[in-house]
Coordinates of C-alpha atoms in Angstrom, one line a residue:
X1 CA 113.0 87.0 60.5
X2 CA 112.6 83.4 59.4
X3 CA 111.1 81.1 62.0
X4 CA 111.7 77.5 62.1
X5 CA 108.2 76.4 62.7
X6 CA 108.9 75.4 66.8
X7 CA 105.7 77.0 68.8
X8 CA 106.5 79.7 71.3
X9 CA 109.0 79.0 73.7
X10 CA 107.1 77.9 76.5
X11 CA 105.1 75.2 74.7
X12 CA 108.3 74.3 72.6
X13 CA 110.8 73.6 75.6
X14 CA 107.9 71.7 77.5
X15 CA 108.5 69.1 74.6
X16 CA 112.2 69.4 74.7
X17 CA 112.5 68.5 78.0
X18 CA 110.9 65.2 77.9
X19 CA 113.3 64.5 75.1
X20 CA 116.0 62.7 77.4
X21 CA 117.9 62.0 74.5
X22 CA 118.0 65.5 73.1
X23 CA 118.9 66.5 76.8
X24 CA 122.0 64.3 77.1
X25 CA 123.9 65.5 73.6
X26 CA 123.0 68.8 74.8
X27 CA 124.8 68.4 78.2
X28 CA 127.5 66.2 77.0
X29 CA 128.7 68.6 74.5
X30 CA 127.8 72.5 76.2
X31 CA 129.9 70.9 78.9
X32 CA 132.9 70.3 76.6
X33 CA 133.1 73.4 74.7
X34 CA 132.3 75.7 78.1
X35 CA 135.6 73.7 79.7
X36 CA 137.8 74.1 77.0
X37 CA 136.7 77.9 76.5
X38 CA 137.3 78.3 79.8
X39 CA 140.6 76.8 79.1
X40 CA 141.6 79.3 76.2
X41 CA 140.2 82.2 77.9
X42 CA 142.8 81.1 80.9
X43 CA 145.7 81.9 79.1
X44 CA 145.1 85.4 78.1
X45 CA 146.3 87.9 81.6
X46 CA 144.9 90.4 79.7
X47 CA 141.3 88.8 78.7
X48 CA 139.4 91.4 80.8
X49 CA 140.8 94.0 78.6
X50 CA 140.5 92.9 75.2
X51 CA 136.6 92.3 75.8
X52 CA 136.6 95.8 77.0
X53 CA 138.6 96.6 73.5
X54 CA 135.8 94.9 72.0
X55 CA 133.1 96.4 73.4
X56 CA 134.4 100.1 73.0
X57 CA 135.5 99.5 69.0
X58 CA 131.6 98.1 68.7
X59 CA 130.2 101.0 70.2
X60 CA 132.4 103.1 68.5
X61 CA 130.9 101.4 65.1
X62 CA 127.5 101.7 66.3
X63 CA 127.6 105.7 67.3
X64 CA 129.1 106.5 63.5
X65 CA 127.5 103.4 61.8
X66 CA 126.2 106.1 58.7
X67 CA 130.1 107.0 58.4
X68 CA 132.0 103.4 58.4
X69 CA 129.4 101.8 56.1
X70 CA 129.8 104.9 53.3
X71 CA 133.5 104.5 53.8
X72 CA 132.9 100.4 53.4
X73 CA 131.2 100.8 50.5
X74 CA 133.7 103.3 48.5
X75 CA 136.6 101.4 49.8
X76 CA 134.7 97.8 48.2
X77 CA 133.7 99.8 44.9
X78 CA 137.5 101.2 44.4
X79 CA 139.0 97.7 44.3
X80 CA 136.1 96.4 41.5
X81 CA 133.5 94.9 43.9
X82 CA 130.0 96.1 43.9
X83 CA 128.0 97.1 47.2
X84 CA 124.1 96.6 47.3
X85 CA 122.1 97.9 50.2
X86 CA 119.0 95.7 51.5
X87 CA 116.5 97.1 53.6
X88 CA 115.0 94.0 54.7
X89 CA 114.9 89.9 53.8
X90 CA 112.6 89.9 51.0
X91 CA 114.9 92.8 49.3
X92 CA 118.3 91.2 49.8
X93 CA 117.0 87.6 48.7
X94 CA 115.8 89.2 45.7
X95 CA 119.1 91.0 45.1
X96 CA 120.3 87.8 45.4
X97 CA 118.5 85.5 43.0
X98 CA 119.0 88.6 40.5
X99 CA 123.2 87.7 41.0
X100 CA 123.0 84.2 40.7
X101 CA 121.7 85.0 37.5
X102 CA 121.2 81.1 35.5
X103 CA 122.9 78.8 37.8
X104 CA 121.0 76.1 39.1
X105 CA 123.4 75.0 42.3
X106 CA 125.1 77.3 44.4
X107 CA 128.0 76.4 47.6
X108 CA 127.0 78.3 50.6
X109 CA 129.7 78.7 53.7
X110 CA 127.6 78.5 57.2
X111 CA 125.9 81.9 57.1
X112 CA 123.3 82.9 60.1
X113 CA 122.7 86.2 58.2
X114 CA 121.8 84.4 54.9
X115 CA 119.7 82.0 57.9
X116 CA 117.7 84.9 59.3
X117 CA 116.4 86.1 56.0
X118 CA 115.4 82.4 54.4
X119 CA 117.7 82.9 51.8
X120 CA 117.7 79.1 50.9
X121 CA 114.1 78.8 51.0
X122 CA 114.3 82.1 48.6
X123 CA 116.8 80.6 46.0
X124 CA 115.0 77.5 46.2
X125 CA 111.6 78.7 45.1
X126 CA 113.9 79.9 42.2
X127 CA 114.6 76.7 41.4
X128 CA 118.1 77.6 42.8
X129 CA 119.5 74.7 45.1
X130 CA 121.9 75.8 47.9
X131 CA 124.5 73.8 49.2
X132 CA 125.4 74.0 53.0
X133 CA 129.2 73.2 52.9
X134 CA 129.5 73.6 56.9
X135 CA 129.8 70.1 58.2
X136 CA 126.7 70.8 61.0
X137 CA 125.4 72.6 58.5
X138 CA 125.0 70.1 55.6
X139 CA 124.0 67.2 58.4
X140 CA 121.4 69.6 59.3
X141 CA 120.5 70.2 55.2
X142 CA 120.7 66.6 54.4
X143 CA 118.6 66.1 58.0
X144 CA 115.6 68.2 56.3
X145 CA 115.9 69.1 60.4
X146 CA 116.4 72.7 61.9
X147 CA 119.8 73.8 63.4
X148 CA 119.6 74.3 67.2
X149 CA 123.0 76.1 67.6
X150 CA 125.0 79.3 66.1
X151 CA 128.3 77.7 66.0
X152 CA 127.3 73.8 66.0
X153 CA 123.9 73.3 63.8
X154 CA 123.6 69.7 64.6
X155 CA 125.0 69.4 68.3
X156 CA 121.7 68.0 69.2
X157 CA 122.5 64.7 66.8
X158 CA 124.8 62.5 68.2
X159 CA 127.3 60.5 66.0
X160 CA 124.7 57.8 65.1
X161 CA 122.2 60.0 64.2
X162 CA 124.2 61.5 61.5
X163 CA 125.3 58.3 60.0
X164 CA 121.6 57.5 59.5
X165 CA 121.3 61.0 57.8
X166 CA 124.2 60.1 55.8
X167 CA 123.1 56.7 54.5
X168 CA 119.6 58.2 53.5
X169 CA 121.0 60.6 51.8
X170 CA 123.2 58.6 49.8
X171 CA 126.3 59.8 51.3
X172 CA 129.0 56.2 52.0
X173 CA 129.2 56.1 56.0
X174 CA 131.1 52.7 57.2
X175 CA 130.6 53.3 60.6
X176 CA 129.6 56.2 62.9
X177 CA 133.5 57.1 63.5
X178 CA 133.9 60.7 62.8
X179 CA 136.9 60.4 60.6
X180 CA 134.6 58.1 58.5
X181 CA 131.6 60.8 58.4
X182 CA 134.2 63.7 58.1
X183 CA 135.2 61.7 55.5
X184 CA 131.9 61.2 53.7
X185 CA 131.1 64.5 53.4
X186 CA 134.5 65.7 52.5
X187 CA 133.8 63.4 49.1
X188 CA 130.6 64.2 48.6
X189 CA 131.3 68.3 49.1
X190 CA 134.4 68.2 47.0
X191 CA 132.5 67.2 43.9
X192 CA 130.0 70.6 44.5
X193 CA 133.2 73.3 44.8
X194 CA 134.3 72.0 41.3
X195 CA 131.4 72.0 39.6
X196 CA 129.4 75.3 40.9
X197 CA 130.1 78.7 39.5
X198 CA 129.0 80.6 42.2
X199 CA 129.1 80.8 46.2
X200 CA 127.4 82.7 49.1
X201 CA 129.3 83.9 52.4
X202 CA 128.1 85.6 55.2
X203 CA 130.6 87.7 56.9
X204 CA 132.3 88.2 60.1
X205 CA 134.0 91.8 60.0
X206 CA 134.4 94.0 57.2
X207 CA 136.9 96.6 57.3
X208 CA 135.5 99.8 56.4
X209 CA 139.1 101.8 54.8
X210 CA 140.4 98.8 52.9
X211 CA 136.9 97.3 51.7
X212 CA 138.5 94.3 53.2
X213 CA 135.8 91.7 53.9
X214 CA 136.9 88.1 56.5
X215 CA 135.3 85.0 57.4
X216 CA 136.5 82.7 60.2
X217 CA 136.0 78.9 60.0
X218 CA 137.7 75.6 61.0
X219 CA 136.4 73.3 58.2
X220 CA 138.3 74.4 55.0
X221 CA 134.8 74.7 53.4
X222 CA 134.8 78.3 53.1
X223 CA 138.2 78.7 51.6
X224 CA 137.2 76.6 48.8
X225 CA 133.9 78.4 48.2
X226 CA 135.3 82.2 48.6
X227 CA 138.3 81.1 46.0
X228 CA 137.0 78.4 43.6
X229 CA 133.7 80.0 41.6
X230 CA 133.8 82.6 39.7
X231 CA 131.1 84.9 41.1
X232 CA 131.2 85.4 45.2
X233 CA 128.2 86.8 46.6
X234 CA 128.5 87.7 50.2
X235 CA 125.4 89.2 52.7
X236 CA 126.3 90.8 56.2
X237 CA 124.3 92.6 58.6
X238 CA 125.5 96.8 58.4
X239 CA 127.0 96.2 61.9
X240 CA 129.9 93.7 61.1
X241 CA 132.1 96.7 60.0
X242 CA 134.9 97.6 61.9
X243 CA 137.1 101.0 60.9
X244 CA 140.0 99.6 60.7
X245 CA 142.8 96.5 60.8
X246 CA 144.1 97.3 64.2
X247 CA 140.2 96.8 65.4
X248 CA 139.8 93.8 63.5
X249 CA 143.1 92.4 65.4
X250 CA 141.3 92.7 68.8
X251 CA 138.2 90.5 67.2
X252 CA 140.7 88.0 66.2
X253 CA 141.5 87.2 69.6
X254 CA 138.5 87.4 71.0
X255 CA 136.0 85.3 68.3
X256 CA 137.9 81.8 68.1
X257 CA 138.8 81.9 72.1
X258 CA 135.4 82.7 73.1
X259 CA 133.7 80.4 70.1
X260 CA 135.7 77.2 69.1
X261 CA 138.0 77.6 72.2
X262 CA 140.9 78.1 69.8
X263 CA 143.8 80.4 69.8
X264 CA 142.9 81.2 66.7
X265 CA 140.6 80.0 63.8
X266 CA 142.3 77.1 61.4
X267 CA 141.1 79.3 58.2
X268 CA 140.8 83.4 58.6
X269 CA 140.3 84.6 55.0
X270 CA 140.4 88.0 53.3
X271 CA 139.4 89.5 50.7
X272 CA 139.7 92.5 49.1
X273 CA 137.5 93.7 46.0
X274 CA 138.5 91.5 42.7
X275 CA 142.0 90.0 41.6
X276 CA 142.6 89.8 37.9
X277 CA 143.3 86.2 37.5
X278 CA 142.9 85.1 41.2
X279 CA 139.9 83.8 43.1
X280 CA 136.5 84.9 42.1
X281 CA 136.3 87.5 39.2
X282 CA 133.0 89.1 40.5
X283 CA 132.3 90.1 44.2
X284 CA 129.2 91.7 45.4
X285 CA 128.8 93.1 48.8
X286 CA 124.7 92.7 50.1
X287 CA 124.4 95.0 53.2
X288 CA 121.6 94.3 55.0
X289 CA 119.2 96.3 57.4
X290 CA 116.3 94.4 58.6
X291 CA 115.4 95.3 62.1
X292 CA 119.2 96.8 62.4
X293 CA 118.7 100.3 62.0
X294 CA 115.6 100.4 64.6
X295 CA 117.6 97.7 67.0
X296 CA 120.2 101.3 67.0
X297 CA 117.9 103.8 67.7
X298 CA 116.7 101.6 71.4
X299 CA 119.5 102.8 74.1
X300 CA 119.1 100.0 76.1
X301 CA 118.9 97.4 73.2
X302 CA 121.4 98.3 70.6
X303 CA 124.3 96.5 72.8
X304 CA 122.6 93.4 71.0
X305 CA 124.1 94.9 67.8
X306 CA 127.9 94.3 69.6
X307 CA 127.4 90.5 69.1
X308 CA 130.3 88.5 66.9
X309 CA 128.2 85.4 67.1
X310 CA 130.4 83.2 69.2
X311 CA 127.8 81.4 70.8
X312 CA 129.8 81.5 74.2
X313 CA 126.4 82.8 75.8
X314 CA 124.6 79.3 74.7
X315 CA 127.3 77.2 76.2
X316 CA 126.4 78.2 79.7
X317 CA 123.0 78.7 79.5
X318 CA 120.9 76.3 82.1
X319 CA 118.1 77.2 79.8
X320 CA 119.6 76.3 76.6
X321 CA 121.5 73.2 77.9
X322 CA 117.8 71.8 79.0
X323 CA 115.6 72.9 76.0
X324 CA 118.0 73.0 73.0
X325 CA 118.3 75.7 70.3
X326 CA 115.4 74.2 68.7
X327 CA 112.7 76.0 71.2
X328 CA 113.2 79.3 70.6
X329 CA 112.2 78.8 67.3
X330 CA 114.5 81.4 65.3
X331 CA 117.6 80.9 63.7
X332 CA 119.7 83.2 66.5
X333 CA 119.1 80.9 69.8
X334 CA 119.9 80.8 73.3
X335 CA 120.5 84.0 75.3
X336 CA 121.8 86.2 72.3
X337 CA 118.6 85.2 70.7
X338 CA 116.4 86.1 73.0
X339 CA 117.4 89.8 72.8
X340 CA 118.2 89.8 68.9
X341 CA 115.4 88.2 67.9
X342 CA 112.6 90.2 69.0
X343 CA 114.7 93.5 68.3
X344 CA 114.6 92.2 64.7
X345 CA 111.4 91.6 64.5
X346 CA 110.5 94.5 66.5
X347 CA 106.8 93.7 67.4
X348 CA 105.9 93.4 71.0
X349 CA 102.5 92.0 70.2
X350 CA 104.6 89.1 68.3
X351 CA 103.5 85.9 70.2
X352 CA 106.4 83.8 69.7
X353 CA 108.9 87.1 70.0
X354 CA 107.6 88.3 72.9
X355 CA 107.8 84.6 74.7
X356 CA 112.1 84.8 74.2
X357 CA 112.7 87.4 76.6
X358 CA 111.6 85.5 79.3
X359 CA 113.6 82.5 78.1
X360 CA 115.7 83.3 81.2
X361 CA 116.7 82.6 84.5
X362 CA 118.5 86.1 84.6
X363 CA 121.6 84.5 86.7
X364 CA 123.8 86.4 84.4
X365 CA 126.2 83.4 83.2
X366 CA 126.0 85.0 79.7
X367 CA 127.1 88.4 80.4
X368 CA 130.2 86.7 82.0
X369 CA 131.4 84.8 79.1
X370 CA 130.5 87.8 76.7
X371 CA 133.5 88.8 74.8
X372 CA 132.3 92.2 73.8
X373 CA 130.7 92.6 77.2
X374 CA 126.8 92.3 77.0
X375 CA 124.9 92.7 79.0
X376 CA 122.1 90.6 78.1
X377 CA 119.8 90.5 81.3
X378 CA 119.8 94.2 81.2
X379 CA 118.1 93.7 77.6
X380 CA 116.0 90.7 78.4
X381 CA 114.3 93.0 81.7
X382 CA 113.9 96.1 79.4
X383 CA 112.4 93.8 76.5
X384 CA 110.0 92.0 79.2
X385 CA 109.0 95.5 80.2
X386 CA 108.2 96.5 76.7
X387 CA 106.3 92.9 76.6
X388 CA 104.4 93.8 79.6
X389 CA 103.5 97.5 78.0
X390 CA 102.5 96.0 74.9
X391 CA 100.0 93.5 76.7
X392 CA 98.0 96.0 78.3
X393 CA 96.0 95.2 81.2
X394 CA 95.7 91.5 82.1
X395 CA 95.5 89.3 84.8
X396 CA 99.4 89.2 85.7
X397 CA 99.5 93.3 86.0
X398 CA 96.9 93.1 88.4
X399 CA 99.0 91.1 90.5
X400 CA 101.6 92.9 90.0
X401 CA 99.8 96.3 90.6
X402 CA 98.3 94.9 93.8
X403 CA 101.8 93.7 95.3
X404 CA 103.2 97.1 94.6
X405 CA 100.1 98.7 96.7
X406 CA 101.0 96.1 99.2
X407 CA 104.7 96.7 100.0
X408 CA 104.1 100.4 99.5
X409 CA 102.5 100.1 103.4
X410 CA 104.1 98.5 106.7
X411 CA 100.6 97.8 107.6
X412 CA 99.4 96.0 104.2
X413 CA 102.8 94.2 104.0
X414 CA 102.3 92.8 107.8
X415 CA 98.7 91.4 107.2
X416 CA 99.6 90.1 104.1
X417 CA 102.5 88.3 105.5
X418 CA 99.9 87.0 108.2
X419 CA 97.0 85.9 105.6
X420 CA 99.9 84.5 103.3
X421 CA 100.7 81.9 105.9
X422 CA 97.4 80.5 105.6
X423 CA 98.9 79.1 102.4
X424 CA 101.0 76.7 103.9
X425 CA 97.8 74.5 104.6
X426 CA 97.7 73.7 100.8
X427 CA 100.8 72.2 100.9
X428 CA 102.0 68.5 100.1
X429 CA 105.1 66.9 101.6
X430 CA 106.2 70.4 102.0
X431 CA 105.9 72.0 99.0
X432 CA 103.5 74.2 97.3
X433 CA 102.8 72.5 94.0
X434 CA 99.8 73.7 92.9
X435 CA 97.9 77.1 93.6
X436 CA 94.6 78.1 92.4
X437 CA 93.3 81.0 90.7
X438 CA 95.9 83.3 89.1
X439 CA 98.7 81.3 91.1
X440 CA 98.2 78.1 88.8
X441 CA 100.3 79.8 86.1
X442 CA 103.5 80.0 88.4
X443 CA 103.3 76.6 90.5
X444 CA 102.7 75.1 86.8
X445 CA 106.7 74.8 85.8
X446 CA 107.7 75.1 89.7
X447 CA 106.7 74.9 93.4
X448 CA 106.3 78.0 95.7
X449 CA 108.1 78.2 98.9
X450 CA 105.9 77.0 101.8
X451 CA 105.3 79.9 103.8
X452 CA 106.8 80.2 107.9
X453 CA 104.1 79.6 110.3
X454 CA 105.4 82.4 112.0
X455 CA 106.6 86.0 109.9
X456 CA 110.1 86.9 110.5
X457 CA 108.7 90.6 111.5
X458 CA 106.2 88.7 114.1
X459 CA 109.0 86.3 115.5
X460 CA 111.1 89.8 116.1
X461 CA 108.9 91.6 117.8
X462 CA 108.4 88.9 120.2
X463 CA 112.0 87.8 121.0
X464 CA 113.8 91.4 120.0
X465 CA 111.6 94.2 120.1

């Protein structure tokens, strides 16, 4: 898993949230995408069961994974691609810089599996540049910054920001109108598609009888990179596949509504093997593991593995729309990342892994927008638990220990209710702001409820019992 350098979440959002300007492009534009999804999703009487549709193909993929990605691979071989397996990062980057072979500039289209594995970093210690052709995702390149969001890398910049980015990096930017940027960078990318021999895709679905491999995107970008060089290199995680066409069909209503809040995407190509004559004249297929195969084998966490990356789950996030994408620190952010993430890295004892799980209010917002239905505050308790396990003994699990010893007894429970209410004479203008001892860590980010003079159970007894 490539890390972006933030510090664990709790140290990182404390920073983000004094940032009232990263705060603001946050709000201003989660609040635009989550109305017009909303908008999109509205139209569909039958929305509640395509994500249904969605959710049993995915687990359908994931209970015969072994089967669809054998029959991927044959169907990719017989029309004259080649399929490489990749057990982790450091394995498929290397496949990778072996493919590129002499070139010294390569066009990338917006990729969060080539992302996760540091593939640019990789090429670039090569002495391989990689060129971001994603509009958010070349602002964020040309930036030297880190992207904070699946779908829109830069949406913490706002429109004068970028032009600022643009002008240092050479790139002619009039003004900050986006027609003008769009503009900019349409000139400046056009020049790299004609002049490099070989591009880099990620995938979106991959359809395991025809070998058929698709990528989704609004921009243009990544029809010019999977058709113009000669050599396409493509990496996807094993659990893109789908089995067939008529499961891809339900994905295509289901990705650009829930992502781009789009009826469908502006640019959906295919492609199938190698063309004599058309498009690129070598393709090679990089299927990657790295933390997917162990992600399967958790019961309660492989519904992570069902995610099509549609970001939907960021967009309502009061989490993410306060700290940014930037404070969780890994290239998968927001709620989705807070499950995927540590899955992938699968190490409890991971400081800044085991910190994303409680990234969370748990209110559930996510698992409503979810178009393959999941359900990520299931994963996030059952990931906090394995947190807690991993820990050991500390501090917290006393508490914890000792509360569960409490409520076990009427008795205990009644005089702890009674010597709890001492606690109200610590409070300030009716609040609880600051505890001592083991308490601090909770009043820290919050205040604690001021407790009743008088316990509900006491007041009962008096006036009911």
């Amino acid at each position: 898993m490539t890390w972006l350098g933030s510090p664990k979440f709790p140290d990182a959002a404390r920073a983000a949230l004094a940032d009232t300007q990263l705060r603001r492009n946050l709000r201003n534009a989660t609040t635009t995408i989550r109305g017009r999804r909303a908008e999109a999703v509205d139209e569909l009487p039958d929305w509640e069961e395509l994500r249904r549709a969605g959710e049993a193909i995915k687990e359908q993929v994931l209970h015969h994974l072994d089967t669809y990605l054998e029959q991927l691979e044959a169907a990719v071989t017989r029309r004259g691609g080649t399929v490489h397996w990749a057990r982790d990062a450091a394995e498929a980057n290397a496949v990778v810089r072996d493919l590129v072979g002499d070139a010294e500039e390569v066009v990338k289209v917006k990729s969060m599996t080539t992302a996760e594995i540091g593939l640019n970093e990789a090429l670039a210690a090569a002495g391989v540049h990689a060129v971001e052709t994603d509009l958010a995702e070349l602002i964020v390149q040309l930036g030297d910054d880190r992207p904070s969001h699946i779908l829109v890398p830069a949406i913490h910049r706002n429109r004068a920001e970028i032009r600022e980015i643009f002008r240092a990096a050479g790139l002619e930017a009039e003004s900050d109108d986006p027609r003008v940027l769009a503009e900019a960078a349409r000139a400046h990318l056009r020049r790299k598609f004609l002049s490099c021999d070989v591009a880099i895709s990620g995938a979106n679905f991959a359809v395991a009888d025809t070998g058929s491999v698709v990528v989704l995107e609004s921009e243009g970008n990544g029809r010019m990179c999977l058709t113009l060089p000669r050599r396409l290199i493509t990496v996807m995680g094993i659990e893109k596949v789908v089995p067939t066409w008529q499961d891809l069909e339900v994905f295509l209503q289901l990705l650009p509504r829930s992502s781009t809040a789009e009826r469908m995407n502006p640019y959906t190509s295919v492609w199938t093997g190698v063309t004599p004559g058309d498009g690129p004249q070598e393709f090679h297929l990089v299927l990657l593991d790295n933390g997917r195969t162990a992600t399967l084998a958790d019961p309660e966490g492989r519904q992570a593995l069902r995610c099509i990356r549609c970001s939907a789950c960021l967009n309502v996030c009061p989490v993410y729309e306060r700290t940014g994408g930037r404070s969780y620190g890994s290239v998968y952010p927001g709620p989705i990342g807070a499950i995927i993430t540590p899955q992938l890295v699968d190490d409890p004892r991971d400081e800044q892994a085991a910190s994303l799980p409680f990234a969370s209010s748990l209110c559930g917002a996510c698992f409503e927008v979810c178009p393959v239905r999941i359900d990520i505050p299931e994963v996030l308790t059952h990931l906090r638990a394995e947190v807690v396990r991993a820990r050991g003994r500390d501090a917290e699990s006393v508490a914890m220990a000792a509360a569960a010893w409490v409520f076990a007894s009427p008795r205990r429970y009644a005089a702890a209710q009674k010597l709890g209410s001492l606690a109200r004479f610590l409070a300030r203008d009716g609040r609880l702001s600051r505890l001592p001892g083991p308490g601090a860590a909770w009043t820290s980010s919050r205040d604690a409820p001021v407790p009743a003079r008088e316990p509900f159970r006491e007041w009962w007894r008096k006036n009911r019992g």
